[in-house]
XYZ file of C-alpha atoms in Angstrom:
322
model
C -0.108 32.099 8.369
C -2.400 30.862 5.589
C -4.699 29.301 8.204
C -7.888 30.824 9.547
C -11.245 29.112 9.944
C -10.563 26.628 7.153
C -6.844 27.250 6.933
C -7.219 29.390 3.838
C -6.321 32.871 5.071
C -7.880 35.864 3.358
C -7.843 34.310 -0.095
C -11.189 32.525 -0.004
C -14.585 32.463 1.534
C -16.320 29.124 1.902
C -20.009 28.504 1.253
C -21.765 25.283 2.282
C -24.791 24.668 0.078
C -27.823 22.746 1.395
C -26.293 19.488 0.173
C -23.776 19.691 3.034
C -20.130 18.717 2.648
C -20.659 17.427 -0.876
C -22.039 20.830 -1.788
C -18.898 22.694 -0.769
C -18.200 25.706 -2.913
C -15.161 27.952 -2.626
C -15.063 31.479 -4.014
C -11.918 33.559 -4.400
C -11.833 36.990 -2.766
C -10.929 39.903 -4.990
C -8.223 40.933 -2.520
C -5.132 38.773 -2.001
C -2.784 39.035 0.908
C 0.451 41.000 0.407
C 2.311 37.716 0.751
C 0.481 36.150 -2.172
C 0.938 39.273 -4.293
C 4.688 39.077 -3.750
C 4.592 35.381 -4.579
C 2.804 36.059 -7.869
C 5.550 38.493 -8.868
C 8.120 35.739 -8.379
C 6.339 33.052 -10.350
C 8.269 32.176 -13.504
C 6.743 28.850 -14.558
C 3.344 28.507 -16.199
C 0.654 27.284 -13.768
C -0.581 23.693 -13.988
C -3.184 22.900 -16.659
C -5.722 20.136 -17.221
C -7.748 18.319 -14.585
C -6.904 16.156 -11.606
C -8.983 13.493 -9.871
C -8.935 12.207 -6.288
C -10.503 8.842 -5.461
C -11.997 8.596 -1.967
C -12.472 4.918 -1.181
C -13.205 2.548 1.691
C -11.104 -0.545 0.908
C -12.311 -4.027 1.744
C -9.705 -4.935 4.344
C -7.390 -7.715 3.186
C -9.291 -8.153 -0.113
C -7.556 -6.085 -2.792
C -9.541 -7.543 -5.710
C -12.812 -6.525 -4.064
C -11.392 -3.057 -3.366
C -10.321 -2.660 -7.000
C -13.829 -3.609 -8.125
C -15.229 -0.821 -5.934
C -12.708 1.626 -7.350
C -13.511 0.592 -10.919
C -17.196 1.279 -10.287
C -16.404 4.764 -8.964
C -14.076 5.694 -11.825
C -16.260 4.185 -14.556
C -19.186 6.337 -13.423
C -17.117 9.562 -13.443
C -16.367 11.686 -16.548
C -12.561 11.834 -16.710
C -11.958 13.631 -20.004
C -8.895 15.859 -19.838
C -7.588 14.368 -16.589
C -3.793 14.392 -16.341
C -3.565 12.807 -12.878
C -5.608 10.363 -10.786
C -4.598 9.959 -7.127
C -5.753 7.127 -4.846
C -5.403 6.801 -1.052
C -2.679 5.182 1.032
C -2.903 1.361 0.976
C -5.842 1.880 -1.356
C -6.751 -1.744 -2.079
C -5.473 -3.746 0.909
C -6.629 -1.684 3.860
C -4.274 -0.092 6.343
C -4.164 -1.791 9.766
C -2.064 -4.956 10.143
C -0.341 -6.375 13.207
C 2.469 -8.121 11.301
C 4.153 -7.965 7.914
C 3.069 -11.537 7.195
C -0.577 -10.424 7.186
C -0.123 -7.753 4.514
C -1.378 -9.015 1.108
C 1.248 -9.307 -1.617
C -0.485 -7.032 -4.094
C 2.181 -4.831 -5.699
C 2.170 -6.674 -9.038
C -1.619 -6.653 -9.332
C -1.794 -2.993 -8.317
C 0.860 -2.108 -10.884
C -1.056 -3.843 -13.673
C -4.285 -2.115 -12.682
C -2.678 1.326 -12.480
C -0.905 0.995 -15.829
C -4.150 -0.106 -17.480
C -5.979 2.889 -15.993
C -3.196 5.275 -17.019
C -3.343 3.979 -20.592
C -7.134 4.122 -20.708
C -7.285 7.754 -19.631
C -3.969 8.940 -21.084
C -2.831 10.205 -17.692
C -0.678 9.436 -14.661
C -2.081 7.293 -11.828
C -0.663 7.515 -8.296
C -1.789 4.796 -5.883
C -0.863 3.797 -2.347
C 0.042 0.101 -2.011
C 2.256 -2.275 -0.017
C 5.553 -3.205 -1.660
C 7.299 -6.415 -0.627
C 11.078 -6.543 -1.069
C 12.819 -9.547 0.439
C 11.899 -9.686 4.116
C 10.714 -6.084 4.156
C 7.302 -4.608 3.449
C 7.058 -0.932 2.545
C 4.081 1.392 2.692
C 4.543 2.744 -0.821
C 3.191 4.897 -3.618
C 3.153 3.706 -7.212
C 3.350 6.161 -10.111
C 2.061 4.635 -13.362
C 2.372 6.434 -16.705
C 0.380 5.885 -19.876
C 3.501 4.522 -21.635
C 3.610 1.671 -19.109
C 6.604 2.894 -17.094
C 6.324 3.003 -13.304
C 8.069 4.484 -10.274
C 7.789 3.386 -6.643
C 8.242 5.631 -3.608
C 8.485 4.203 -0.061
C 7.003 6.125 2.868
C 9.746 7.755 4.946
C 7.902 8.955 8.063
C 6.180 5.998 9.694
C 3.032 6.430 11.783
C 2.492 4.383 14.942
C 0.238 1.942 13.090
C 2.911 1.411 10.400
C 5.505 0.245 12.894
C 3.862 -3.173 13.356
C 4.449 -4.240 9.757
C 6.265 -1.611 7.752
C 9.925 -0.851 7.023
C 10.917 2.801 6.800
C 11.804 3.992 3.315
C 15.540 4.574 2.902
C 15.465 6.846 -0.153
C 14.763 10.591 -0.188
C 11.396 12.158 -0.907
C 10.682 12.184 -4.652
C 9.783 14.849 -7.205
C 9.495 13.594 -10.771
C 10.061 15.696 -13.869
C 9.123 12.955 -16.355
C 5.576 12.105 -15.315
C 3.325 15.012 -16.399
C 4.359 17.343 -19.207
C 5.627 20.743 -18.033
C 5.178 19.771 -14.360
C 7.179 18.405 -11.484
C 5.094 15.735 -9.750
C 5.871 15.364 -6.057
C 4.951 12.382 -3.892
C 3.969 12.009 -0.249
C 2.155 9.507 1.972
C 0.104 10.557 5.016
C 2.573 10.729 7.955
C 5.242 12.132 5.616
C 3.557 15.512 6.065
C 4.217 15.431 9.819
C 7.537 15.844 11.644
C 9.606 12.674 11.672
C 8.287 10.567 14.586
C 6.335 13.662 15.672
C 9.564 15.314 16.871
C 11.256 18.519 15.785
C 9.817 21.510 13.943
C 8.527 19.494 10.977
C 8.104 20.748 7.440
C 10.507 18.214 5.927
C 8.135 17.131 3.139
C 6.995 20.655 2.282
C 10.529 22.051 2.360
C 11.809 19.296 0.087
C 9.128 19.929 -2.517
C 9.618 23.693 -2.277
C 13.326 23.269 -3.010
C 12.648 20.696 -5.760
C 10.265 23.038 -7.558
C 7.349 20.600 -7.273
C 4.282 22.019 -9.033
C 1.792 19.236 -8.192
C 2.013 17.204 -4.973
C 0.171 13.855 -5.123
C -0.659 12.915 -1.530
C -2.037 9.457 -0.679
C -3.474 9.272 2.821
C -5.279 7.157 5.414
C -5.682 10.026 7.906
C -7.044 8.787 11.234
C -9.717 10.601 13.235
C -7.689 9.800 16.351
C -4.619 7.733 17.212
C -5.480 4.004 17.402
C -3.994 3.857 20.914
C -6.008 6.822 22.260
C -8.068 6.187 25.427
C -11.877 5.849 25.105
C -12.465 9.387 26.401
C -10.509 10.878 23.499
C -12.254 8.590 21.009
C -15.700 9.663 22.301
C -14.734 13.326 22.040
C -13.506 12.972 18.469
C -16.587 11.029 17.382
C -18.708 13.919 18.637
C -17.250 16.409 16.147
C -19.742 17.366 13.411
C -18.816 16.194 9.881
C -18.496 19.718 8.457
C -16.249 20.758 11.349
C -14.144 17.620 10.933
C -13.738 18.328 7.234
C -12.597 21.902 7.890
C -10.237 20.828 10.667
C -8.659 18.087 8.531
C -8.037 20.362 5.538
C -6.774 23.122 7.820
C -4.303 20.681 9.376
C -2.890 19.691 5.992
C -2.573 23.287 4.899
C -0.770 24.259 8.091
C 1.741 21.446 7.623
C 2.359 22.571 4.038
C 3.286 26.117 5.085
C 6.828 26.120 3.573
C 5.491 25.012 0.171
C 4.301 27.600 -2.347
C 3.366 27.705 -6.036
C 2.080 24.136 -5.932
C -1.208 22.258 -6.317
C -1.851 19.822 -3.440
C -3.896 16.823 -4.640
C -4.961 14.708 -1.678
C -6.761 11.352 -1.863
C -7.762 10.255 1.637
C -9.702 7.126 2.513
C -12.962 6.863 4.439
C -14.621 4.218 6.592
C -13.230 2.283 9.515
C -11.161 -0.760 10.369
C -11.331 -2.785 13.602
C -8.462 -2.261 16.010
C -8.201 -6.041 16.293
C -6.395 -5.857 12.915
C -3.647 -4.029 14.812
C -3.848 -6.303 17.863
C -5.332 -3.581 20.090
C -8.647 -5.138 21.133
C -12.117 -3.671 20.708
C -13.093 -0.526 18.848
C -12.456 0.912 15.403
C -10.022 3.235 13.709
C -12.091 5.807 11.792
C -10.618 7.577 8.762
C -11.228 11.231 7.947
C -11.884 11.479 4.218
C -12.025 15.162 3.140
C -10.042 14.453 -0.040
C -9.275 17.808 -1.593
C -7.347 19.914 -4.084
C -5.621 23.067 -2.807
C -3.878 25.810 -4.761
C -1.057 26.687 -2.372
C -0.035 29.746 -4.402
C -3.231 31.534 -3.377
C -4.476 29.406 -0.483
C -7.579 28.497 -2.495
C -9.534 25.311 -1.893
C -10.471 24.147 -5.397
C -12.696 21.296 -4.221
C -13.263 18.778 -1.427
C -15.229 15.641 -0.613
C -17.058 14.774 2.591
C -15.633 12.901 5.571
C -17.763 9.785 5.100
C -18.721 9.041 1.497
C -16.841 7.300 -1.263
C -16.503 9.274 -4.478
C -14.274 10.886 -7.087
C -13.386 14.574 -6.980
C -12.456 16.053 -10.388
C -11.032 19.570 -10.447
C -9.946 21.877 -13.264
C -6.499 23.245 -12.483
C -5.900 26.980 -12.678
C -4.908 28.441 -16.044
């Protein structure tokens, strides 16, 4: 397995600087595992180049314009020269919890305009989680916007419990795009997609698909919950007692474990932070807390290239391996 204390096997050691989670530094060991050495021998394509950015945001629930203004402030204060990809969280501008489809803001057109404008401004690809209305259905979707103005939508296939109240399951297969970033295959995935379908079976469907498709960069938009919204108070209290650094490690380790079938790929994860009241889902008092820990992982070596904290908004920019 690639998972040990942080889910990174023997390939890295992790140092937390005095700044805490935001001061995370990851250093590669000189010795790779035999598995990774064999993998290197098999690699035929050039590794990804350029830089990628993950936006970690707390949306203003039900107010997409206000959320976009927050995102603009984050991106405008971040140097983005040389970035080939910007990834935003699941339901990045609307918020995540809704108890009915009728309550989900119709924001696909506005999100598409914003993403295309950002892609053109930075000369890159923008991937953003957003609701997509189609007839009587609402999909939890990902938008891919290119600098030439073309777009692609992907609808989430594996629905989480909280999706079921408002969301229709995507009918099309997982997607890996060969026309988004030069010399790359850009894969897509949304939060629960990384888990077994309806939490049954062995899992690995998303990772296996992208392995077989030859995906070289996986753009993952997430609203990863600290605990299930329906969990009893005792479980909620236990989860809230976990230290931020431990929660960050556990979250990243969980993603890496679920990606086990996928190799020779860069995992670019934008996860949201903050909380939303469970009343949005019709469950009464309390909040759903989101995990953050947006990160970039090199799955070929098990190396964590960078990560954000579990609580703060920000933009992570990472240079991809040469």
